[in-house]
Amino acid sequence: MENNVTNQDETIVASAINADENTAKKRKIKFFTAGNMAVMAILTAISYILYMFVKFPLPFAFPGWLDMQISDLPALLGGFALGPVAGCIIIVVKCCLKMPFTGTACVGELADIIVGIAFVLPASLLYRKFKNRKSAGLGLIVGSFSAIAFAILANWLVLIPFYSSMFGNGDAAAGLAKIVGMVSALYPKVTTDNFYSYYLPLAVLPFNAIRCIVCALITYFTYKPLSKALHWEIKRKPKKADSSKENTENAISADADSSERVNGDDV
């Protein structure tokens, strides 16, 4: 009799624990909630405005077509708050919204998607794993190096060949010669043969390093003050997480009382 009751108690407790775990899993899987969508929409709108309007060149240091902008900042905040998927969605939607106004047949926007994801994804993945300031700083550093590397590759393999062909009306060599003429004031010794040796290390690398450092610093020092606003839905519903724990504790205590009553009768 006592063994049967004990087995029944263990089964009930195990069922209660499994139900609690299943509830927690469902809560984690539920990503596209109204609150998350609202936060992503707001951050995407801010990112789009920064991408379209808040930018400026640094002609004294870099070629005029390299505009300094911090439109990846909202995506980093979204990635830290809601996870890497949210950060990547913000990057993609921001660039897609700009595509109707593109002057590069969407090639520039596609390159910005690649570089933006290369920045946001490693940073938000590392922060998500440890959730502390050290992981945030490390993630931003890794994301910056990743973005710089992908920016160099995108310019070397995609952007410069495309612009050369566009400026030369299909003649890449003639287009590249025009680009060389545009940067000759900054790099007097540049030629069509050594263009990449000047442009990639002296323009693309430092330009993207500055851009990533600015975004990373702002993110590092503003995320915590903004964290409550970015997690407003989670803060609004704390009781749901506690209710499942209370149900499990109540089930365990009820089983313990039942077991004590049965044991008392047997004695």
Short mmCIF file of C-alpha atoms in Angstrom, two decimals:
data_model
loop_
_atom_site.label_atom_id
_atom_site.label_comp_id
_atom_site.label_asym_id
_atom_site.label_seq_id
_atom_site.Cartn_x
_atom_site.Cartn_y
_atom_site.Cartn_z
CA MET A 1 0.00 0.00 0.00
CA GLU A 2 2.76 2.42 1.01
CA ASN A 3 4.80 1.64 -2.12
CA ASN A 4 1.80 2.22 -4.38
CA VAL A 5 1.09 5.60 -2.80
CA THR A 6 4.75 6.58 -3.09
CA ASN A 7 4.83 5.67 -6.76
CA GLN A 8 1.64 7.63 -7.38
CA ASP A 9 3.11 10.64 -5.57
CA GLU A 10 6.29 10.48 -7.65
CA THR A 11 4.24 10.23 -10.85
CA ILE A 12 2.13 13.27 -9.91
CA VAL A 13 5.19 15.31 -8.99
CA ALA A 14 6.97 14.33 -12.21
CA SER A 15 3.89 15.27 -14.23
CA ALA A 16 3.70 18.64 -12.51
CA ILE A 17 7.40 19.31 -13.19
CA ASN A 18 7.05 18.27 -16.85
CA ALA A 19 4.05 20.55 -17.23
CA ASP A 20 6.05 23.40 -15.72
CA GLU A 21 8.95 22.75 -18.13
CA ASN A 22 6.61 22.55 -21.12
CA THR A 23 5.04 25.87 -20.11
CA ALA A 24 8.48 27.48 -19.89
CA LYS A 25 9.45 26.09 -23.30
CA LYS A 26 6.27 27.41 -24.88
CA ARG A 27 6.93 30.80 -23.34
CA LYS A 28 10.47 30.83 -24.80
CA ILE A 29 9.33 29.67 -28.24
CA LYS A 30 6.69 32.40 -28.42
CA PHE A 31 8.75 35.09 -30.14
CA PHE A 32 6.34 37.01 -32.36
CA THR A 33 4.23 38.45 -29.56
CA ALA A 34 2.46 41.78 -29.84
CA GLY A 35 5.02 43.38 -27.54
CA ASN A 36 8.04 42.05 -29.43
CA MET A 37 6.54 43.08 -32.76
CA ALA A 38 5.85 46.57 -31.42
CA VAL A 39 9.43 46.97 -30.17
CA MET A 40 10.85 45.68 -33.46
CA ALA A 41 8.61 48.00 -35.46
CA ILE A 42 9.72 51.04 -33.46
CA LEU A 43 13.40 50.12 -33.71
CA THR A 44 13.05 49.42 -37.45
CA ALA A 45 11.43 52.83 -38.00
CA ILE A 46 14.26 54.55 -36.12
CA SER A 47 16.85 52.54 -38.03
CA TYR A 48 15.23 53.45 -41.36
CA ILE A 49 15.20 57.16 -40.52
CA LEU A 50 18.87 57.01 -39.54
CA TYR A 51 19.67 55.05 -42.70
CA MET A 52 17.87 57.46 -45.01
CA PHE A 53 18.45 60.88 -43.51
CA VAL A 54 20.99 60.93 -40.67
CA LYS A 55 24.28 60.53 -42.51
CA PHE A 56 27.14 62.68 -43.68
CA PRO A 57 30.40 62.25 -45.62
CA LEU A 58 33.91 62.86 -44.36
CA PRO A 59 35.49 64.16 -47.58
CA PHE A 60 38.70 65.27 -45.88
CA ALA A 61 39.47 61.66 -44.90
CA PHE A 62 37.45 59.32 -47.13
CA PRO A 63 35.87 59.33 -50.60
CA GLY A 64 32.66 61.32 -50.74
CA TRP A 65 30.36 58.35 -51.34
CA LEU A 66 31.21 56.82 -47.96
CA ASP A 67 28.54 58.33 -45.70
CA MET A 68 28.99 58.05 -41.94
CA GLN A 69 25.80 56.73 -40.35
CA ILE A 70 24.70 54.75 -37.29
CA SER A 71 21.60 52.98 -38.57
CA ASP A 72 22.84 49.64 -37.13
CA LEU A 73 22.41 51.02 -33.60
CA PRO A 74 18.67 50.17 -33.24
CA ALA A 75 19.35 46.68 -34.60
CA LEU A 76 22.04 46.13 -31.96
CA LEU A 77 19.63 47.26 -29.23
CA GLY A 78 16.95 44.96 -30.63
CA GLY A 79 19.39 42.08 -30.84
CA PHE A 80 20.43 42.53 -27.22
CA ALA A 81 16.85 42.89 -25.98
CA LEU A 82 14.96 40.36 -28.10
CA GLY A 83 17.67 38.11 -29.50
CA PRO A 84 19.74 37.82 -32.69
CA VAL A 85 16.72 37.03 -34.87
CA ALA A 86 15.12 40.36 -34.00
CA GLY A 87 18.34 42.26 -34.72
CA CYS A 88 18.71 40.61 -38.13
CA ILE A 89 15.05 41.29 -38.98
CA ILE A 90 15.55 44.99 -38.22
CA ILE A 91 18.58 45.11 -40.53
CA VAL A 92 16.78 43.36 -43.40
CA VAL A 93 13.56 45.37 -43.16
CA LYS A 94 15.46 48.66 -42.90
CA CYS A 95 17.36 47.96 -46.11
CA CYS A 96 14.30 46.63 -47.92
CA LEU A 97 12.39 49.82 -47.11
CA LYS A 98 15.16 51.82 -48.76
CA MET A 99 15.30 49.71 -51.91
CA PRO A 100 12.53 51.64 -53.73
CA PHE A 101 14.76 54.74 -53.46
CA THR A 102 17.99 52.98 -54.41
CA GLY A 103 20.51 54.47 -56.78
CA THR A 104 22.54 51.29 -57.05
CA ALA A 105 19.97 48.77 -58.38
CA CYS A 106 19.68 47.48 -54.78
CA VAL A 107 23.31 46.29 -54.81
CA GLY A 108 24.31 48.77 -52.10
CA GLU A 109 21.36 47.77 -49.92
CA LEU A 110 22.16 44.07 -50.29
CA ALA A 111 25.74 44.77 -49.26
CA ASP A 112 24.45 46.73 -46.25
CA ILE A 113 22.28 43.76 -45.26
CA ILE A 114 25.32 41.46 -45.32
CA VAL A 115 27.53 43.86 -43.37
CA GLY A 116 24.77 44.75 -40.90
CA ILE A 117 24.01 41.11 -40.11
CA ALA A 118 27.73 40.42 -39.78
CA PHE A 119 27.78 43.16 -37.12
CA VAL A 120 24.58 42.43 -35.21
CA LEU A 121 24.50 38.62 -35.26
CA PRO A 122 27.79 37.84 -33.44
CA ALA A 123 27.26 40.66 -30.96
CA SER A 124 23.74 39.59 -29.99
CA LEU A 125 24.63 35.88 -29.93
CA LEU A 126 27.47 36.41 -27.44
CA TYR A 127 25.38 38.71 -25.27
CA ARG A 128 22.46 36.26 -25.30
CA LYS A 129 24.71 33.45 -24.06
CA PHE A 130 26.06 35.20 -20.95
CA LYS A 131 23.88 38.31 -20.41
CA ASN A 132 26.44 40.55 -18.71
CA ARG A 133 28.53 43.62 -19.51
CA LYS A 134 31.61 41.58 -20.30
CA SER A 135 29.77 39.51 -22.91
CA ALA A 136 28.18 42.67 -24.31
CA GLY A 137 31.58 44.29 -24.77
CA LEU A 138 33.11 41.13 -26.22
CA GLY A 139 30.16 40.68 -28.56
CA LEU A 140 30.41 44.24 -29.83
CA ILE A 141 34.15 43.83 -30.45
CA VAL A 142 33.67 40.55 -32.32
CA GLY A 143 30.75 42.02 -34.27
CA SER A 144 32.85 45.05 -35.24
CA PHE A 145 35.69 42.90 -36.59
CA SER A 146 33.17 40.74 -38.43
CA ALA A 147 31.45 43.77 -40.00
CA ILE A 148 34.78 45.29 -41.08
CA ALA A 149 35.88 42.02 -42.69
CA PHE A 150 32.59 41.66 -44.57
CA ALA A 151 32.67 45.32 -45.62
CA ILE A 152 36.12 44.80 -47.19
CA LEU A 153 34.92 41.67 -48.99
CA ALA A 154 31.72 43.37 -50.17
CA ASN A 155 33.62 46.33 -51.60
CA TRP A 156 36.27 44.16 -53.21
CA LEU A 157 33.98 41.53 -54.74
CA VAL A 158 30.65 43.34 -55.26
CA LEU A 159 30.47 47.11 -54.84
CA ILE A 160 33.54 48.36 -56.73
CA PRO A 161 33.02 45.99 -59.68
CA PHE A 162 29.37 47.09 -59.84
CA TYR A 163 30.16 50.82 -59.66
CA SER A 164 32.94 50.40 -62.21
CA SER A 165 30.52 48.80 -64.64
CA MET A 166 27.83 51.41 -63.92
CA PHE A 167 30.13 54.43 -64.32
CA GLY A 168 31.63 52.95 -67.49
CA ASN A 169 28.25 52.08 -69.03
CA GLY A 170 29.21 48.43 -69.05
CA ASP A 171 32.95 48.99 -69.50
CA ALA A 172 34.39 48.12 -66.09
CA ALA A 173 37.90 49.34 -66.94
CA ALA A 174 36.65 52.79 -68.01
CA GLY A 175 34.44 52.99 -64.93
CA LEU A 176 37.31 52.08 -62.63
CA ALA A 177 39.40 54.82 -64.24
CA LYS A 178 36.67 57.32 -63.34
CA ILE A 179 36.64 56.08 -59.75
CA VAL A 180 40.42 56.43 -59.59
CA GLY A 181 40.09 60.03 -60.74
CA MET A 182 37.55 60.68 -57.98
CA VAL A 183 39.92 59.48 -55.23
CA SER A 184 43.18 60.80 -56.69
CA ALA A 185 43.00 63.92 -54.50
CA LEU A 186 43.11 61.73 -51.39
CA TYR A 187 45.57 59.18 -52.75
CA PRO A 188 47.85 60.90 -55.31
CA LYS A 189 49.73 57.72 -56.20
CA VAL A 190 46.64 55.59 -56.86
CA THR A 191 46.19 53.95 -60.29
CA THR A 192 43.79 51.44 -61.78
CA ASP A 193 46.36 48.72 -61.07
CA ASN A 194 46.85 49.46 -57.38
CA PHE A 195 43.40 50.92 -56.61
CA TYR A 196 42.34 48.13 -54.24
CA SER A 197 45.65 48.34 -52.38
CA TYR A 198 44.84 51.95 -51.53
CA TYR A 199 41.06 51.94 -51.26
CA LEU A 200 40.48 48.89 -49.07
CA PRO A 201 43.06 49.51 -46.29
CA LEU A 202 42.97 53.33 -46.35
CA ALA A 203 39.25 53.94 -46.86
CA VAL A 204 37.01 50.92 -46.31
CA LEU A 205 38.79 49.54 -43.25
CA PRO A 206 39.15 52.76 -41.16
CA PHE A 207 35.78 54.11 -42.26
CA ASN A 208 33.90 51.00 -41.15
CA ALA A 209 36.03 50.75 -38.01
CA ILE A 210 34.94 54.27 -36.97
CA ARG A 211 31.31 53.51 -37.81
CA CYS A 212 31.32 50.26 -35.82
CA ILE A 213 33.12 51.81 -32.85
CA VAL A 214 30.59 54.63 -32.63
CA CYS A 215 27.63 52.23 -32.82
CA ALA A 216 29.24 49.83 -30.34
CA LEU A 217 30.01 52.53 -27.77
CA ILE A 218 26.52 54.01 -27.92
CA THR A 219 24.99 50.54 -27.60
CA TYR A 220 27.24 49.59 -24.68
CA PHE A 221 26.39 52.67 -22.63
CA THR A 222 22.70 53.04 -23.51
CA TYR A 223 21.38 49.47 -23.57
CA LYS A 224 21.02 49.06 -19.80
CA PRO A 225 19.19 52.40 -19.28
CA LEU A 226 16.86 51.47 -22.16
CA SER A 227 16.50 47.82 -21.16
CA LYS A 228 13.25 48.25 -19.21
CA ALA A 229 11.59 50.01 -22.12
CA LEU A 230 12.78 47.34 -24.56
CA HIS A 231 11.51 44.56 -22.26
CA TRP A 232 8.22 46.21 -21.36
CA GLU A 233 6.08 43.14 -22.17
CA ILE A 234 8.21 40.81 -20.04
CA LYS A 235 8.06 43.24 -17.12
CA ARG A 236 4.31 43.58 -17.54
CA LYS A 237 3.64 39.86 -17.09
CA PRO A 238 5.77 38.54 -14.23
CA LYS A 239 2.98 36.54 -12.60
CA LYS A 240 2.72 33.94 -15.34
CA ALA A 241 6.23 32.66 -14.71
CA ASP A 242 5.56 32.47 -10.95
CA SER A 243 2.15 30.76 -11.24
CA SER A 244 3.58 27.58 -12.76
CA LYS A 245 6.15 27.37 -9.95
CA GLU A 246 3.43 27.85 -7.36
CA ASN A 247 1.34 25.09 -8.96
CA THR A 248 4.29 22.71 -8.83
CA GLU A 249 5.02 23.57 -5.19
CA ASN A 250 1.35 23.15 -4.28
CA ALA A 251 1.23 19.77 -6.00
CA ILE A 252 4.35 18.60 -4.16
CA SER A 253 3.07 19.77 -0.78
CA ALA A 254 -0.33 18.17 -1.40
CA ASP A 255 1.31 14.88 -2.30
CA ALA A 256 3.46 15.06 0.82
CA ASP A 257 0.39 15.60 3.03
CA SER A 258 -1.40 12.68 1.36
CA SER A 259 1.60 10.45 1.90
CA GLU A 260 1.80 11.40 5.58
CA ARG A 261 -1.88 10.62 6.09
CA VAL A 262 -1.55 7.19 4.47
CA ASN A 263 1.60 6.36 6.38
CA GLY A 264 -0.14 7.33 9.62
CA ASP A 265 -3.04 4.96 8.89
CA ASP A 266 -0.66 2.11 8.13
CA VAL A 267 1.24 2.65 11.37
#
